Amino acid sequence: MKVGVVTFPGSNCDFDAYQAIKLMGERVEFLWHQSADLLGSDLVILPGGFSYGDYLRSGAIARFSPIMKSVIKFAQSGGLVLGICNGFQILVESGLLPGALMRNDHLRFSCKFIYLRAEQINNPYTCGCTAGDVLKIPIAHKDGNYYNFQADIEELKKHNQILFRYCDAGGNITQESNPNGSLYNIAGICNREGNVAGMMPHPERAVEQILGSADGLKIFHSVKKHFSERVKLESA
Amino acid sequence: MTNKKAIIYIRLKEGVLDPQGLTIQRAILNMGYDMVSSVRSGKFFELEISGADGQAEKKVDEICRKLLANPVIEKFNVEYEK
């Protein structure tokens, strides 16, 4: 598996994502925002940070950078694209994922460990989890309040597009465990086809016990598992 | 060809929660202005533009839809000044 991590001006989790993939022993390269070349990546990660200073709306400007033209094409042809935090904001702004990420309901930047429940595991990003798995992963954002129209939330449910919801340590979905006001405690979603996913929490910051948790690895290992099974299928 | 100014207002759609507006409203009420029953925040842009009448307006509309507003949560309107 080869992973490309996009660096936008203002990305600050690109090295963390790079390191997480290295830890798994997979190939990884940085992709420069001014380039249109994905360097043959099997998975493209749009990392966290403050691309273009979060001017206008988080992710609104990054969406028009040269690399995003290639990423959008790649995603539309079935390529795997994972947006984390600012990367998730870029994916909703570019229309690859539905909805919008608004200012947190309490208006503060929130940086802490939270718990996520894996809602469905039939997906490249969660296939290494067990149903209802509770992951301890940090968040670090001010604009992570997932919003969509009620009818569209129902569509997300119907098509199994809700990957992660905020929960407590025991896996219960509660209002107290929702760190930003997201509708339906939504922390991460995917597109209908399942190849494009976005999440506000930072799995790349939870890949070693010394960081407080290694639960983030489950997401990267899922992609690896998905990919090796796909390769097996294709060569069979 | 004419030069003019496009004045663009971006507003949240009705029903979309505006935590910033609510916080500002709370501050206003704390100041003692108890006649304020609602505050909605938004954005404002001025674009100096040139081009044939009709054509330029169409492009400004595109800029609003593609970049300045997020159509999922926001609506916009444009006024022109000579």
CSV table of C-alpha atoms in Angstrom, one decimal:
chain,number,residue,atom,x,y,z
A,1,MET,CA,0.0,0.0,0.0
A,2,LYS,CA,1.3,3.5,-0.8
A,3,VAL,CA,-0.1,6.5,1.0
A,4,GLY,CA,0.1,10.1,0.0
A,5,VAL,CA,-0.2,12.9,2.6
A,6,VAL,CA,-1.2,16.3,1.2
A,7,THR,CA,0.6,19.3,2.6
A,8,PHE,CA,-1.4,22.5,2.2
A,9,PRO,CA,0.0,25.9,3.4
A,10,GLY,CA,-1.1,25.7,7.1
A,11,SER,CA,-1.3,21.9,7.4
A,12,ASN,CA,0.2,20.9,10.7
A,13,CYS,CA,-0.7,17.2,11.1
A,14,ASP,CA,0.9,16.1,7.9
A,15,PHE,CA,4.1,14.8,9.7
A,16,ASP,CA,1.9,13.0,12.3
A,17,ALA,CA,0.0,11.2,9.5
A,18,TYR,CA,3.3,10.4,7.7
A,19,GLN,CA,4.7,9.0,10.9
A,20,ALA,CA,1.6,6.9,11.6
A,21,ILE,CA,1.9,5.2,8.2
A,22,LYS,CA,5.7,4.7,8.6
A,23,LEU,CA,5.0,3.0,11.9
A,24,MET,CA,2.9,0.4,10.1
A,25,GLY,CA,5.8,-0.2,7.7
A,26,GLU,CA,3.9,1.1,4.7
A,27,ARG,CA,5.2,3.4,1.9
A,28,VAL,CA,4.3,7.1,2.4
A,29,GLU,CA,5.1,10.3,0.6
A,30,PHE,CA,4.1,14.0,1.0
A,31,LEU,CA,2.0,15.5,-1.8
A,32,TRP,CA,2.5,19.2,-2.4
A,33,HIS,CA,-0.6,21.3,-2.8
A,34,GLN,CA,0.7,23.1,-5.9
A,35,SER,CA,1.3,19.8,-7.7
A,36,ALA,CA,-1.4,17.8,-9.4
A,37,ASP,CA,0.5,14.5,-9.1
A,38,LEU,CA,-0.7,11.9,-6.5
A,39,LEU,CA,2.5,9.8,-7.1
A,40,GLY,CA,0.6,6.6,-7.5
A,41,SER,CA,-1.0,6.7,-4.0
A,42,ASP,CA,-3.5,4.0,-3.1
A,43,LEU,CA,-4.8,6.2,-0.2
A,44,VAL,CA,-4.7,10.0,0.0
A,45,ILE,CA,-4.8,11.6,3.4
A,46,LEU,CA,-5.9,15.2,3.8
A,47,PRO,CA,-4.4,16.0,7.1
A,48,GLY,CA,-5.4,18.4,9.9
A,49,GLY,CA,-4.3,21.9,10.3
A,50,PHE,CA,-5.4,25.4,9.3
A,51,SER,CA,-5.1,25.3,5.5
A,52,TYR,CA,-4.9,28.9,4.1
A,53,GLY,CA,-5.4,30.2,7.6
A,54,ASP,CA,-9.0,28.9,7.8
A,55,TYR,CA,-9.8,32.1,5.9
A,56,LEU,CA,-13.4,32.5,4.7
A,57,ARG,CA,-14.5,29.1,6.1
A,58,SER,CA,-12.3,26.1,7.2
A,59,GLY,CA,-11.3,24.2,4.0
A,60,ALA,CA,-13.0,26.6,1.6
A,61,ILE,CA,-9.9,27.8,-0.1
A,62,ALA,CA,-7.9,24.6,0.0
A,63,ARG,CA,-10.6,23.0,-2.1
A,64,PHE,CA,-9.5,25.0,-5.1
A,65,SER,CA,-5.8,24.1,-4.9
A,66,PRO,CA,-4.2,22.2,-7.8
A,67,ILE,CA,-3.8,18.9,-5.9
A,68,MET,CA,-7.5,18.9,-5.0
A,69,LYS,CA,-8.4,18.7,-8.7
A,70,SER,CA,-6.5,15.4,-8.8
A,71,VAL,CA,-7.9,14.2,-5.4
A,72,ILE,CA,-11.5,14.9,-6.6
A,73,LYS,CA,-10.9,12.9,-9.8
A,74,PHE,CA,-9.2,10.1,-7.8
A,75,ALA,CA,-12.1,10.0,-5.4
A,76,GLN,CA,-14.7,10.0,-8.1
A,77,SER,CA,-13.0,7.0,-9.8
A,78,GLY,CA,-13.1,5.0,-6.5
A,79,GLY,CA,-9.7,6.0,-5.0
A,80,LEU,CA,-9.4,6.0,-1.2
A,81,VAL,CA,-9.4,9.5,0.4
A,82,LEU,CA,-9.4,10.1,4.1
A,83,GLY,CA,-9.8,13.6,5.5
A,84,ILE,CA,-8.9,14.2,9.1
A,85,CYS,CA,-10.1,17.4,10.9
A,86,ASN,CA,-9.2,20.2,8.5
A,87,GLY,CA,-9.1,17.4,5.8
A,88,PHE,CA,-12.7,16.5,6.7
A,89,GLN,CA,-13.6,20.2,6.3
A,90,ILE,CA,-12.0,20.3,2.9
A,91,LEU,CA,-13.9,17.2,1.8
A,92,VAL,CA,-17.3,18.7,2.8
A,93,GLU,CA,-16.4,22.0,1.1
A,94,SER,CA,-15.4,20.2,-2.1
A,95,GLY,CA,-18.7,18.3,-2.1
A,96,LEU,CA,-17.1,14.9,-1.8
A,97,LEU,CA,-18.9,14.4,1.5
A,98,PRO,CA,-22.3,15.8,2.4
A,99,GLY,CA,-23.1,18.4,5.1
A,100,ALA,CA,-21.1,21.2,6.7
A,101,LEU,CA,-18.8,21.6,9.7
A,102,MET,CA,-19.8,24.7,11.6
A,103,ARG,CA,-18.4,26.5,14.6
A,104,ASN,CA,-18.5,24.4,17.8
A,105,ASP,CA,-21.7,25.1,19.7
A,106,HIS,CA,-19.6,26.4,22.7
A,107,LEU,CA,-17.5,28.5,20.4
A,108,ARG,CA,-14.2,27.3,21.9
A,109,PHE,CA,-11.3,25.5,20.4
A,110,SER,CA,-11.4,22.0,22.0
A,111,CYS,CA,-8.3,19.9,22.4
A,112,LYS,CA,-8.8,16.7,24.4
A,113,PHE,CA,-9.2,12.9,24.3
A,114,ILE,CA,-12.7,11.8,23.4
A,115,TYR,CA,-14.4,8.4,22.7
A,116,LEU,CA,-15.8,7.3,19.4
A,117,ARG,CA,-18.0,4.4,18.6
A,118,ALA,CA,-17.5,2.5,15.4
A,119,GLU,CA,-21.0,2.5,13.9
A,120,GLN,CA,-20.5,0.2,11.0
A,121,ILE,CA,-17.5,-1.9,10.1
A,122,ASN,CA,-18.3,-2.8,6.5
A,123,ASN,CA,-16.0,-0.1,5.2
A,124,PRO,CA,-12.3,0.4,4.2
A,125,TYR,CA,-11.7,2.6,7.2
A,126,THR,CA,-13.4,0.5,9.9
A,127,CYS,CA,-13.1,-3.1,8.6
A,128,GLY,CA,-10.4,-3.8,11.3
A,129,CYS,CA,-12.8,-2.8,14.1
A,130,THR,CA,-15.4,-4.9,15.7
A,131,ALA,CA,-19.0,-3.6,15.7
A,132,GLY,CA,-19.5,-1.1,18.5
A,133,ASP,CA,-15.8,-0.7,19.2
A,134,VAL,CA,-15.0,2.3,21.4
A,135,LEU,CA,-11.9,4.2,20.3
A,136,LYS,CA,-10.0,6.7,22.5
A,137,ILE,CA,-8.7,9.4,20.1
A,138,PRO,CA,-8.1,13.1,20.6
A,139,ILE,CA,-9.9,16.0,18.9
A,140,ALA,CA,-8.4,19.4,18.3
A,141,HIS,CA,-10.8,21.8,16.5
A,142,LYS,CA,-13.1,24.8,16.7
A,143,ASP,CA,-15.2,24.0,13.6
A,144,GLY,CA,-16.3,20.5,14.1
A,145,ASN,CA,-20.0,20.8,14.6
A,146,TYR,CA,-21.4,18.5,11.9
A,147,TYR,CA,-24.6,19.9,10.4
A,148,ASN,CA,-26.9,18.7,7.7
A,149,PHE,CA,-30.6,18.8,7.1
A,150,GLN,CA,-32.7,16.2,9.0
A,151,ALA,CA,-33.6,14.4,5.7
A,152,ASP,CA,-29.9,14.1,4.8
A,153,ILE,CA,-29.1,12.7,8.2
A,154,GLU,CA,-31.7,10.0,7.5
A,155,GLU,CA,-30.0,9.4,4.2
A,156,LEU,CA,-26.7,9.0,5.9
A,157,LYS,CA,-28.2,6.4,8.3
A,158,LYS,CA,-30.0,4.6,5.5
A,159,HIS,CA,-26.9,4.1,3.5
A,160,ASN,CA,-24.6,3.2,6.4
A,161,GLN,CA,-22.5,6.4,5.9
A,162,ILE,CA,-22.1,7.2,9.6
A,163,LEU,CA,-18.7,5.7,10.6
A,164,PHE,CA,-18.2,7.2,14.0
A,165,ARG,CA,-20.3,8.8,16.7
A,166,TYR,CA,-19.1,10.5,19.9
A,167,CYS,CA,-19.8,8.4,23.0
A,168,ASP,CA,-18.7,8.0,26.6
A,169,ALA,CA,-16.0,5.5,27.7
A,170,GLY,CA,-18.6,2.8,27.9
A,171,GLY,CA,-19.8,3.3,24.3
A,172,ASN,CA,-23.1,5.1,25.3
A,173,ILE,CA,-24.1,7.9,22.9
A,174,THR,CA,-24.9,10.8,25.3
A,175,GLN,CA,-25.3,14.5,25.0
A,176,GLU,CA,-22.4,15.0,27.5
A,177,SER,CA,-20.0,13.0,25.3
A,178,ASN,CA,-20.7,15.3,22.3
A,179,PRO,CA,-17.8,17.7,22.3
A,180,ASN,CA,-19.0,20.2,19.7
A,181,GLY,CA,-22.8,20.1,19.1
A,182,SER,CA,-22.6,17.8,16.1
A,183,LEU,CA,-26.0,16.5,15.0
A,184,TYR,CA,-26.6,12.9,16.0
A,185,ASN,CA,-23.2,12.9,17.7
A,186,ILE,CA,-21.6,12.5,14.3
A,187,ALA,CA,-17.8,12.3,14.4
A,188,GLY,CA,-17.0,10.8,11.0
A,189,ILE,CA,-18.9,9.9,7.8
A,190,CYS,CA,-18.2,8.4,4.4
A,191,ASN,CA,-19.7,8.9,1.0
A,192,ARG,CA,-22.3,6.5,-0.3
A,193,GLU,CA,-19.7,4.4,-2.2
A,194,GLY,CA,-17.5,4.2,1.0
A,195,ASN,CA,-14.2,5.2,-0.6
A,196,VAL,CA,-14.2,8.8,0.8
A,197,ALA,CA,-14.2,9.3,4.5
A,198,GLY,CA,-13.9,12.2,6.9
A,199,MET,CA,-13.6,12.5,10.6
A,200,MET,CA,-12.9,15.3,13.1
A,201,PRO,CA,-10.9,13.2,15.6
A,202,HIS,CA,-7.2,12.6,15.0
A,203,PRO,CA,-6.3,8.9,14.7
A,204,GLU,CA,-2.7,9.8,13.6
A,205,ARG,CA,-2.2,11.4,17.1
A,206,ALA,CA,-3.2,8.1,18.8
A,207,VAL,CA,-0.8,5.5,17.3
A,208,GLU,CA,1.5,4.7,20.3
A,209,GLN,CA,0.7,4.1,24.0
A,210,ILE,CA,3.2,6.9,24.9
A,211,LEU,CA,0.8,9.3,23.1
A,212,GLY,CA,-2.1,8.3,25.5
A,213,SER,CA,-3.7,5.8,23.1
A,214,ALA,CA,-2.9,3.6,20.1
A,215,ASP,CA,-6.6,3.2,19.1
A,216,GLY,CA,-6.0,5.4,16.0
A,217,LEU,CA,-4.0,2.6,14.5
A,218,LYS,CA,-7.2,0.6,14.0
A,219,ILE,CA,-8.3,3.0,11.3
A,220,PHE,CA,-5.0,2.8,9.4
A,221,HIS,CA,-4.8,-1.0,9.9
A,222,SER,CA,-8.4,-1.2,8.5
A,223,VAL,CA,-7.3,0.5,5.3
A,224,LYS,CA,-4.3,-1.8,5.1
A,225,LYS,CA,-6.5,-4.8,5.6
A,226,HIS,CA,-9.0,-3.6,3.0
A,227,PHE,CA,-6.2,-2.9,0.5
A,228,SER,CA,-4.5,-6.3,0.9
A,229,GLU,CA,-7.8,-8.1,0.5
A,230,ARG,CA,-8.5,-6.1,-2.6
A,231,VAL,CA,-5.1,-6.9,-4.0
A,232,LYS,CA,-5.8,-10.6,-3.2
A,233,LEU,CA,-9.1,-10.4,-5.0
A,234,GLU,CA,-7.6,-8.7,-8.0
A,235,SER,CA,-4.8,-11.2,-8.4
A,236,ALA,CA,-7.0,-14.2,-7.8
B,1,MET,CA,-17.5,47.7,-20.2
B,2,THR,CA,-18.4,49.3,-17.0
B,3,ASN,CA,-16.7,49.3,-13.6
B,4,LYS,CA,-18.8,48.8,-10.5
B,5,LYS,CA,-18.8,47.4,-7.1
B,6,ALA,CA,-20.6,44.2,-6.0
B,7,ILE,CA,-21.7,44.3,-2.4
B,8,ILE,CA,-22.2,40.8,-1.1
B,9,TYR,CA,-24.0,39.7,2.0
B,10,ILE,CA,-23.8,36.1,3.3
B,11,ARG,CA,-26.4,35.0,5.8
B,12,LEU,CA,-27.0,31.7,7.5
B,13,LYS,CA,-30.2,30.0,6.2
B,14,GLU,CA,-33.2,30.0,8.5
B,15,GLY,CA,-33.1,27.2,11.0
B,16,VAL,CA,-29.3,26.9,11.0
B,17,LEU,CA,-28.0,27.3,14.5
B,18,ASP,CA,-25.8,30.4,14.9
B,19,PRO,CA,-23.8,30.0,18.2
B,20,GLN,CA,-21.9,33.2,17.4
B,21,GLY,CA,-25.1,35.2,17.0
B,22,LEU,CA,-26.5,33.7,20.3
B,23,THR,CA,-23.3,34.6,22.2
B,24,ILE,CA,-23.4,38.2,20.8
B,25,GLN,CA,-27.1,38.4,21.8
B,26,ARG,CA,-26.3,37.3,25.3
B,27,ALA,CA,-23.6,40.0,25.6
B,28,ILE,CA,-26.1,42.6,24.3
B,29,LEU,CA,-28.7,41.5,26.9
B,30,ASN,CA,-26.0,41.6,29.6
B,31,MET,CA,-25.3,45.2,28.6
B,32,GLY,CA,-28.9,46.0,29.5
B,33,TYR,CA,-30.4,46.3,26.0
B,34,ASP,CA,-33.3,43.9,26.7
B,35,MET,CA,-35.3,44.9,23.5
B,36,VAL,CA,-33.0,42.6,21.4
B,37,SER,CA,-34.8,39.3,20.8
B,38,SER,CA,-32.5,37.8,18.1
B,39,VAL,CA,-29.0,38.2,16.6
B,40,ARG,CA,-27.9,36.5,13.4
B,41,SER,CA,-24.2,36.9,12.3
B,42,GLY,CA,-23.0,36.9,8.7
B,43,LYS,CA,-20.3,38.0,6.3
B,44,PHE,CA,-19.9,40.9,4.0
B,45,PHE,CA,-17.7,41.4,0.9
B,46,GLU,CA,-17.0,44.2,-1.6
B,47,LEU,CA,-15.8,43.2,-5.1
B,48,GLU,CA,-14.5,45.8,-7.6
B,49,ILE,CA,-15.5,44.3,-11.0
B,50,SER,CA,-15.5,45.2,-14.6
B,51,GLY,CA,-17.2,43.6,-17.6
B,52,ALA,CA,-20.2,43.7,-19.8
B,53,ASP,CA,-23.5,44.2,-18.0
B,54,GLY,CA,-25.3,40.9,-17.3
B,55,GLN,CA,-22.1,38.9,-17.9
B,56,ALA,CA,-20.3,40.3,-14.9
B,57,GLU,CA,-23.3,39.7,-12.6
B,58,LYS,CA,-23.5,36.1,-13.7
B,59,LYS,CA,-19.9,35.6,-12.8
B,60,VAL,CA,-20.3,37.2,-9.4
B,61,ASP,CA,-23.2,34.8,-8.8
B,62,GLU,CA,-20.9,31.9,-9.6
B,63,ILE,CA,-18.2,33.2,-7.3
B,64,CYS,CA,-20.8,33.4,-4.5
B,65,ARG,CA,-22.1,29.9,-5.1
B,66,LYS,CA,-18.7,28.3,-5.5
B,67,LEU,CA,-16.6,30.1,-2.9
B,68,LEU,CA,-18.0,32.9,-0.8
B,69,ALA,CA,-21.0,31.1,0.5
B,70,ASN,CA,-21.5,27.5,1.5
B,71,PRO,CA,-24.8,26.6,0.0
B,72,VAL,CA,-25.4,23.9,2.5
B,73,ILE,CA,-25.8,26.4,5.4
B,74,GLU,CA,-25.7,29.9,3.8
B,75,LYS,CA,-27.6,32.1,1.4
B,76,PHE,CA,-26.3,35.3,-0.2
B,77,ASN,CA,-27.5,38.4,-1.9
B,78,VAL,CA,-25.7,40.9,-4.1
B,79,GLU,CA,-26.2,44.6,-4.5
B,80,TYR,CA,-24.4,46.7,-7.1
B,81,GLU,CA,-23.0,50.2,-6.9
B,82,LYS,CA,-21.7,52.3,-9.8
